[in-house]
Amino acid sequence: MAILPIRIYGDPVLRKKSEPITEITPELRQLAKDMLETMYDAPGCGLAAPQIGRNIRLVVIDTAIPGEEDPRPYIMFNPEWEPEQGAKPVDYDEGCLSLPEIFCNVVRPDKVCVRFFDINGEPQEIHDCEGLFARCIQHETDHLNGDLFVDKISQADRTLNQSKLRKMAKETQSKLKKR
Ligand code: ZN
């Protein structure tokens, strides 16, 4: 197991569209486990492969409350979601391990169905995902398309966070140049 460095806003890897996974190799199984460990260590409730520098369609999620609930880890290869019938748009304050200290309201459907391949390559389908789990599925899948939650915030929140975002991007880019 290993804790992987998390890429921060301004890193171009976060803006690339990720490739579908055609074969779940032992290397990818290990990567998924390392991503879970990295997410628990952060701590966070979701992590997508671009956030550790890999443009592949893999996300990990665990929305159980640490110390209160048993862990519920999910490893999802090639995840796809759609809103359930009758899903309503809801507000929620989102954050992201790649955007430290930024929390803004994002509107997303409250109930979704997700399809993915598990660590054994078995197709899975989970209906009626709600609450934080539904939120996480959508947020992490966005990462695979190069989208970040700050793309979906209100104009007022954008203005409010503009200087923080610019500073973060600048710092990341100067760190990348030094590598
Ligand atoms: Zn994120």
Coordinates of N, CA and C and ligand atoms in Angstrom, one line a residue:
M1 N 0.9 -1.2 0.0 CA 0.0 0.0 0.0 C 0.9 1.2 0.0
A2 N 0.3 2.3 -0.6 CA 1.1 3.5 -0.6 C 0.2 4.7 -0.7
I3 N 0.7 5.8 -0.1 CA -0.1 7.1 -0.2 C 0.5 7.9 -1.3
L4 N -0.4 8.2 -2.2 CA 0.1 8.9 -3.5 C 0.0 10.4 -3.4
P5 N 0.9 11.2 -4.0 CA 0.7 12.6 -3.9 C -0.6 13.1 -4.7
I6 N -1.3 14.0 -4.1 CA -2.6 14.5 -4.8 C -2.3 15.7 -5.6
R7 N -2.7 15.7 -6.9 CA -2.5 16.8 -7.8 C -3.4 17.9 -7.4
I8 N -2.9 19.1 -7.5 CA -3.6 20.3 -7.1 C -4.1 21.2 -8.3
Y9 N -5.2 21.9 -8.2 CA -5.7 22.8 -9.2 C -4.6 23.6 -9.9
G10 N -4.6 23.6 -11.2 CA -3.6 24.2 -12.0 C -2.7 23.2 -12.7
D11 N -2.8 21.9 -12.3 CA -2.1 20.8 -12.9 C -2.9 20.4 -14.1
P12 N -2.3 20.4 -15.3 CA -3.0 20.0 -16.5 C -3.7 18.6 -16.5
V13 N -3.1 17.7 -15.7 CA -3.7 16.3 -15.7 C -5.1 16.3 -15.2
L14 N -5.5 17.4 -14.4 CA -6.9 17.5 -13.9 C -7.9 17.9 -15.0
R15 N -7.3 18.4 -16.1 CA -8.2 19.0 -17.2 C -8.3 18.1 -18.4
K16 N -7.6 16.9 -18.4 CA -7.6 16.0 -19.5 C -8.8 15.0 -19.4
K17 N -9.3 14.6 -20.5 CA -10.4 13.6 -20.5 C -9.7 12.2 -20.3
S18 N -10.2 11.4 -19.4 CA -9.5 10.2 -19.0 C -10.0 9.0 -20.0
E19 N -9.1 8.1 -20.2 CA -9.3 7.0 -21.1 C -10.1 5.8 -20.4
P20 N -11.0 5.1 -21.1 CA -11.6 4.0 -20.5 C -10.6 2.9 -20.2
I21 N -10.9 2.1 -19.2 CA -10.0 1.0 -18.9 C -10.5 -0.3 -19.6
T22 N -9.6 -0.9 -20.3 CA -10.0 -2.1 -21.1 C -9.7 -3.4 -20.4
E23 N -8.7 -3.4 -19.5 CA -8.4 -4.6 -18.8 C -8.0 -4.2 -17.3
I24 N -8.6 -4.9 -16.4 CA -8.2 -4.6 -15.0 C -7.0 -5.5 -14.6
T25 N -5.9 -4.9 -14.7 CA -4.6 -5.6 -14.5 C -4.3 -5.6 -13.0
P26 N -3.4 -6.5 -12.5 CA -3.0 -6.4 -11.1 C -2.4 -5.0 -10.7
E27 N -1.8 -4.4 -11.7 CA -1.2 -3.0 -11.4 C -2.4 -2.1 -11.1
L28 N -3.5 -2.2 -11.9 CA -4.6 -1.3 -11.6 C -5.4 -1.6 -10.3
R29 N -5.4 -2.9 -10.0 CA -6.0 -3.3 -8.7 C -5.2 -2.7 -7.5
Q30 N -3.9 -2.8 -7.7 CA -3.1 -2.2 -6.6 C -3.2 -0.7 -6.6
L31 N -3.3 0.0 -7.8 CA -3.5 1.4 -7.8 C -4.8 1.8 -7.1
A32 N -5.8 1.1 -7.4 CA -7.1 1.3 -6.8 C -7.0 1.3 -5.2
K33 N -6.3 0.3 -4.7 CA -6.2 0.1 -3.3 C -5.3 1.3 -2.7
D34 N -4.3 1.7 -3.5 CA -3.5 2.8 -3.0 C -4.3 4.1 -3.0
M35 N -5.2 4.2 -4.0 CA -6.1 5.4 -4.1 C -7.0 5.5 -2.8
L36 N -7.5 4.3 -2.5 CA -8.4 4.3 -1.3 C -7.6 4.7 0.0
E37 N -6.4 4.2 0.1 CA -5.5 4.5 1.2 C -5.2 6.0 1.2
T38 N -4.9 6.6 0.0 CA -4.6 8.0 -0.1 C -5.9 8.8 0.3
M39 N -7.1 8.4 -0.1 CA -8.3 9.1 0.2 C -8.6 9.1 1.7
Y40 N -8.4 7.9 2.3 CA -8.6 7.8 3.8 C -7.6 8.7 4.5
D41 N -6.4 8.8 4.0 CA -5.4 9.5 4.7 C -5.6 11.0 4.6
A42 N -6.2 11.5 3.5 CA -6.3 12.9 3.2 C -7.0 13.8 4.3
P43 N -8.1 13.5 4.9 CA -9.1 12.5 4.5 C -10.1 13.1 3.6
G44 N -10.7 12.2 2.8 CA -11.8 12.6 1.8 C -12.7 11.4 1.6
C45 N -13.8 11.7 0.9 CA -14.8 10.6 0.7 C -14.8 10.1 -0.8
G46 N -13.9 10.7 -1.6 CA -13.9 10.3 -3.0 C -12.5 10.7 -3.6
L47 N -12.1 9.9 -4.6 CA -10.8 10.3 -5.3 C -10.9 9.7 -6.7
A48 N -10.5 10.5 -7.7 CA -10.5 10.0 -9.0 C -9.1 9.9 -9.5
A49 N -8.8 9.0 -10.5 CA -7.4 8.7 -10.9 C -6.7 10.0 -11.4
P50 N -7.3 10.9 -12.1 CA -6.5 12.1 -12.5 C -5.9 12.9 -11.3
Q51 N -6.6 12.8 -10.2 CA -6.1 13.5 -9.0 C -4.8 12.9 -8.4
I52 N -4.4 11.7 -8.9 CA -3.1 11.1 -8.5 C -2.3 11.0 -9.8
G53 N -2.7 11.8 -10.8 CA -1.8 11.9 -12.0 C -2.0 10.9 -13.1
R54 N -3.1 10.1 -13.0 CA -3.4 9.1 -14.1 C -4.7 9.4 -14.8
N55 N -4.6 9.6 -16.1 CA -5.8 9.9 -16.9 C -6.5 8.6 -17.4
I56 N -7.0 7.8 -16.4 CA -7.8 6.6 -16.6 C -9.1 6.7 -15.8
R57 N -10.1 5.9 -16.4 CA -11.4 6.0 -15.7 C -11.6 5.1 -14.5
L58 N -11.1 5.6 -13.4 CA -11.1 4.9 -12.2 C -11.4 5.9 -11.0
V59 N -12.4 5.5 -10.2 CA -12.6 6.3 -9.0 C -12.8 5.5 -7.8
V60 N -12.5 6.0 -6.6 CA -12.8 5.3 -5.3 C -13.7 6.2 -4.5
I61 N -14.6 5.6 -3.7 CA -15.5 6.4 -2.9 C -15.8 5.6 -1.6
D62 N -15.9 6.4 -0.5 CA -16.4 5.8 0.7 C -17.0 7.0 1.5
T63 N -18.3 6.9 1.6 CA -19.0 8.0 2.2 C -19.5 7.7 3.6
A64 N -19.0 6.6 4.2 CA -19.3 6.3 5.6 C -18.7 7.3 6.5
I65 N -19.3 7.6 7.6 CA -18.7 8.6 8.6 C -17.7 7.9 9.4
P66 N -16.4 8.4 9.3 CA -15.3 7.7 10.0 C -15.5 7.7 11.5
G67 N -15.3 6.5 12.1 CA -15.5 6.4 13.5 C -16.9 6.1 14.0
E68 N -17.9 6.4 13.1 CA -19.3 6.2 13.5 C -19.9 5.0 12.7
E69 N -19.5 4.9 11.5 CA -20.0 3.8 10.6 C -18.9 2.9 10.1
D70 N -19.2 1.7 9.8 CA -18.2 0.8 9.2 C -17.9 1.3 7.8
P71 N -16.6 1.2 7.4 CA -16.2 1.7 6.1 C -17.1 1.0 5.0
R72 N -17.3 1.8 3.9 CA -18.1 1.3 2.7 C -17.3 1.6 1.5
P73 N -16.1 1.0 1.3 CA -15.3 1.4 0.2 C -15.9 0.9 -1.2
Y74 N -15.8 1.7 -2.2 CA -16.2 1.4 -3.5 C -15.1 1.7 -4.4
I75 N -14.7 0.7 -5.3 CA -13.7 0.9 -6.4 C -14.5 0.8 -7.7
M76 N -14.5 1.8 -8.5 CA -15.3 1.8 -9.7 C -14.5 2.0 -10.9
F77 N -14.4 1.0 -11.8 CA -13.7 1.2 -13.0 C -14.8 1.5 -14.1
N78 N -14.5 2.5 -15.0 CA -15.4 3.0 -16.0 C -16.8 3.3 -15.5
P79 N -16.9 4.1 -14.4 CA -18.2 4.4 -13.9 C -19.0 5.3 -14.8
E80 N -20.3 5.1 -14.9 CA -21.3 5.9 -15.6 C -22.5 6.0 -14.8
W81 N -23.1 7.3 -14.7 CA -24.3 7.4 -13.9 C -25.3 8.1 -14.8
E82 N -26.6 8.0 -14.3 CA -27.7 8.8 -14.9 C -28.6 9.1 -13.7
P83 N -29.4 10.2 -13.9 CA -30.3 10.5 -12.8 C -31.5 9.5 -12.8
E84 N -31.9 9.1 -11.7 CA -33.1 8.3 -11.6 C -34.3 9.1 -12.0
Q85 N -35.4 8.4 -12.4 CA -36.6 9.0 -12.7 C -37.2 9.8 -11.5
G86 N -37.5 11.0 -11.7 CA -38.1 11.8 -10.6 C -37.0 12.5 -9.7
A87 N -35.7 12.3 -10.2 CA -34.7 13.0 -9.4 C -34.9 14.5 -9.4
K88 N -34.5 15.1 -8.3 CA -34.7 16.6 -8.2 C -33.3 17.3 -8.0
P89 N -33.2 18.5 -8.6 CA -31.9 19.2 -8.3 C -31.8 19.6 -6.9
V90 N -30.7 19.4 -6.2 CA -30.5 19.8 -4.8 C -29.1 20.6 -4.7
D91 N -29.1 21.5 -3.7 CA -27.9 22.3 -3.4 C -27.1 21.5 -2.4
Y92 N -25.8 21.6 -2.5 CA -24.9 21.0 -1.5 C -23.5 21.7 -1.6
D93 N -22.9 21.9 -0.4 CA -21.6 22.5 -0.4 C -20.5 21.5 -0.7
E94 N -19.8 21.6 -1.8 CA -18.8 20.7 -2.2 C -17.4 21.2 -2.0
G95 N -16.5 20.2 -1.7 CA -15.1 20.5 -1.7 C -14.4 19.5 -2.5
C96 N -13.1 19.6 -2.6 CA -12.3 18.7 -3.5 C -10.9 18.6 -2.9
L97 N -10.3 17.4 -2.9 CA -8.9 17.3 -2.4 C -7.9 18.0 -3.3
S98 N -8.3 18.3 -4.6 CA -7.4 19.0 -5.5 C -7.6 20.5 -5.4
L99 N -8.6 20.9 -4.6 CA -8.9 22.4 -4.4 C -9.0 22.7 -2.9
P100 N -7.9 22.5 -2.2 CA -8.0 22.7 -0.7 C -8.6 24.0 -0.4
E101 N -9.4 24.0 0.7 CA -9.9 25.2 1.3 C -11.0 25.9 0.5
I102 N -11.5 25.3 -0.6 CA -12.5 25.9 -1.4 C -13.8 25.1 -1.2
F103 N -14.9 25.7 -0.7 CA -16.1 25.0 -0.6 C -17.2 25.9 -1.1
C104 N -18.0 25.3 -2.1 CA -19.0 26.1 -2.7 C -20.2 25.3 -3.0
N105 N -21.3 25.9 -3.1 CA -22.6 25.3 -3.4 C -22.6 24.8 -4.9
V106 N -23.0 23.6 -5.1 CA -23.2 23.0 -6.5 C -24.6 22.4 -6.5
V107 N -25.3 22.6 -7.6 CA -26.6 22.0 -7.8 C -26.5 20.7 -8.6
R108 N -27.0 19.6 -8.1 CA -26.9 18.3 -8.9 C -28.2 17.5 -8.6
P109 N -28.5 16.5 -9.4 CA -29.6 15.6 -9.1 C -29.4 14.9 -7.8
D110 N -30.5 14.7 -7.1 CA -30.4 14.0 -5.8 C -30.4 12.5 -5.8
K111 N -30.8 11.9 -6.9 CA -30.9 10.5 -6.9 C -30.4 9.9 -8.3
V112 N -29.4 9.0 -8.2 CA -28.8 8.5 -9.5 C -28.6 7.0 -9.5
C113 N -28.4 6.5 -10.7 CA -28.1 5.1 -10.8 C -26.7 5.1 -11.4
V114 N -25.8 4.2 -10.8 CA -24.4 4.1 -11.3 C -24.1 2.7 -11.8
R115 N -23.4 2.6 -12.9 CA -22.9 1.4 -13.4 C -21.4 1.4 -13.5
F116 N -20.7 0.3 -13.2 CA -19.3 0.3 -13.2 C -18.8 -1.1 -13.2
F117 N -17.5 -1.3 -13.3 CA -16.9 -2.7 -13.1 C -16.1 -2.6 -11.8
D118 N -16.3 -3.7 -11.0 CA -15.7 -3.8 -9.7 C -14.2 -4.3 -9.9
I119 N -13.6 -4.5 -8.7 CA -12.1 -4.8 -8.7 C -11.9 -6.2 -9.4
N120 N -13.0 -7.0 -9.4 CA -12.9 -8.4 -10.1 C -13.3 -8.3 -11.5
G121 N -13.6 -7.1 -12.0 CA -14.1 -7.0 -13.4 C -15.5 -7.3 -13.6
E122 N -16.3 -7.5 -12.5 CA -17.7 -7.8 -12.6 C -18.5 -6.5 -12.8
P123 N -19.5 -6.6 -13.8 CA -20.3 -5.4 -13.9 C -21.2 -5.2 -12.7
Q124 N -21.4 -4.0 -12.3 CA -22.3 -3.7 -11.1 C -23.2 -2.5 -11.5
E125 N -24.4 -2.6 -10.9 CA -25.3 -1.5 -11.1 C -26.0 -1.2 -9.8
I126 N -25.9 0.0 -9.4 CA -26.6 0.4 -8.1 C -27.6 1.5 -8.3
H127 N -28.9 1.2 -8.0 CA -30.0 2.1 -8.2 C -30.2 2.9 -7.0
D128 N -30.9 4.1 -7.2 CA -31.4 4.9 -6.0 C -30.2 5.3 -5.1
C129 N -29.1 5.7 -5.6 CA -28.0 6.2 -4.8 C -28.5 7.6 -4.4
E130 N -28.3 8.0 -3.1 CA -28.8 9.3 -2.6 C -27.8 9.9 -1.8
G131 N -28.1 11.2 -1.4 CA -27.3 11.9 -0.4 C -25.8 12.1 -0.9
L132 N -24.9 11.9 0.1 CA -23.5 12.2 -0.2 C -23.0 11.2 -1.2
F133 N -23.5 9.9 -1.2 CA -23.0 8.9 -2.1 C -23.3 9.3 -3.6
A134 N -24.6 9.8 -3.8 CA -25.0 10.3 -5.1 C -24.1 11.5 -5.6
R135 N -23.9 12.3 -4.7 CA -23.1 13.5 -4.9 C -21.6 13.2 -5.3
C136 N -21.1 12.2 -4.5 CA -19.7 11.8 -4.8 C -19.5 11.1 -6.1
I137 N -20.5 10.3 -6.5 CA -20.5 9.6 -7.8 C -20.4 10.6 -8.9
Q138 N -21.2 11.7 -8.8 CA -21.2 12.7 -9.9 C -19.9 13.5 -9.9
H139 N -19.5 13.9 -8.7 CA -18.3 14.7 -8.6 C -17.0 14.0 -9.1
E140 N -16.9 12.7 -8.7 CA -15.7 11.9 -9.1 C -15.8 11.6 -10.6
T141 N -17.0 11.3 -11.1 CA -17.1 11.1 -12.6 C -16.7 12.3 -13.4
D142 N -17.1 13.5 -12.9 CA -16.7 14.7 -13.5 C -15.2 14.8 -13.7
H143 N -14.4 14.4 -12.7 CA -13.0 14.4 -12.8 C -12.5 13.7 -14.0
L144 N -13.2 12.6 -14.4 CA -12.7 11.7 -15.5 C -13.0 12.4 -16.8
N145 N -13.8 13.5 -16.8 CA -14.0 14.2 -18.0 C -13.3 15.6 -18.0
G146 N -12.4 15.7 -17.0 CA -11.6 17.0 -16.9 C -12.4 18.1 -16.3
D147 N -13.5 17.8 -15.7 CA -14.4 18.9 -15.1 C -14.2 18.9 -13.6
L148 N -14.2 20.1 -13.1 CA -14.0 20.4 -11.6 C -15.3 21.1 -11.1
F149 N -15.5 20.9 -9.8 CA -16.8 21.5 -9.2 C -16.8 23.0 -9.3
V150 N -15.7 23.6 -9.4 CA -15.7 25.1 -9.5 C -16.1 25.6 -10.9
D151 N -16.2 24.6 -11.8 CA -16.8 25.0 -13.1 C -18.3 25.2 -13.0
K152 N -18.9 24.6 -12.0 CA -20.4 24.6 -11.8 C -20.9 25.5 -10.8
I153 N -20.1 26.4 -10.2 CA -20.5 27.3 -9.1 C -21.1 28.6 -9.7
S154 N -21.8 29.3 -8.8 CA -22.5 30.5 -9.2 C -21.4 31.6 -9.6
Q155 N -21.9 32.6 -10.3 CA -21.0 33.7 -10.7 C -20.5 34.4 -9.5
A156 N -21.4 34.6 -8.4 CA -21.0 35.2 -7.2 C -19.9 34.5 -6.5
D157 N -20.0 33.1 -6.4 CA -19.0 32.3 -5.7 C -17.7 32.3 -6.5
R158 N -17.8 32.4 -7.9 CA -16.6 32.4 -8.7 C -15.8 33.7 -8.4
T159 N -16.5 34.8 -8.4 CA -15.9 36.1 -8.1 C -15.2 36.1 -6.7
L160 N -16.0 35.5 -5.7 CA -15.5 35.4 -4.4 C -14.2 34.6 -4.3
N161 N -14.1 33.6 -5.1 CA -12.9 32.6 -5.0 C -11.9 32.8 -6.1
Q162 N -12.1 33.8 -6.9 CA -11.2 34.0 -8.1 C -9.7 34.2 -7.7
S163 N -9.4 35.0 -6.7 CA -8.0 35.2 -6.4 C -7.4 34.0 -5.8
K164 N -8.2 33.3 -4.9 CA -7.7 32.0 -4.3 C -7.3 31.0 -5.4
L165 N -8.2 30.9 -6.4 CA -8.0 29.9 -7.5 C -6.8 30.3 -8.4
R166 N -6.7 31.6 -8.7 CA -5.5 32.1 -9.5 C -4.2 31.8 -8.8
K167 N -4.2 32.1 -7.4 CA -3.0 31.9 -6.6 C -2.6 30.4 -6.6
M168 N -3.7 29.5 -6.5 CA -3.4 28.1 -6.4 C -2.8 27.6 -7.7
A169 N -3.4 28.0 -8.8 CA -3.0 27.6 -10.2 C -1.5 28.1 -10.4
K170 N -1.2 29.3 -10.0 CA 0.1 29.8 -10.2 C 1.1 29.0 -9.4
E171 N 0.8 28.7 -8.2 CA 1.7 27.9 -7.3 C 2.0 26.6 -7.9
T172 N 0.9 25.9 -8.3 CA 1.0 24.6 -8.9 C 1.9 24.6 -10.2
Q173 N 1.7 25.6 -11.0 CA 2.4 25.7 -12.3 C 3.9 25.9 -12.0
S174 N 4.2 26.8 -11.0 CA 5.6 27.0 -10.7 C 6.3 25.7 -10.1
K175 N 5.5 25.0 -9.3 CA 6.0 23.7 -8.8 C 6.3 22.7 -9.9
L176 N 5.4 22.7 -10.9 CA 5.5 21.7 -12.0 C 6.7 22.0 -12.9
K177 N 7.0 23.3 -13.0 CA 8.2 23.8 -13.8 C 9.5 23.3 -13.2
K178 N 9.5 23.3 -11.8 CA 10.7 23.0 -11.1 C 11.0 21.5 -11.2
R179 N 10.0 20.6 -11.5 CA 10.2 19.2 -11.4 C 11.1 18.7 -12.6
Ligands
ZN1 ZN -12.7 16.3 -6.5

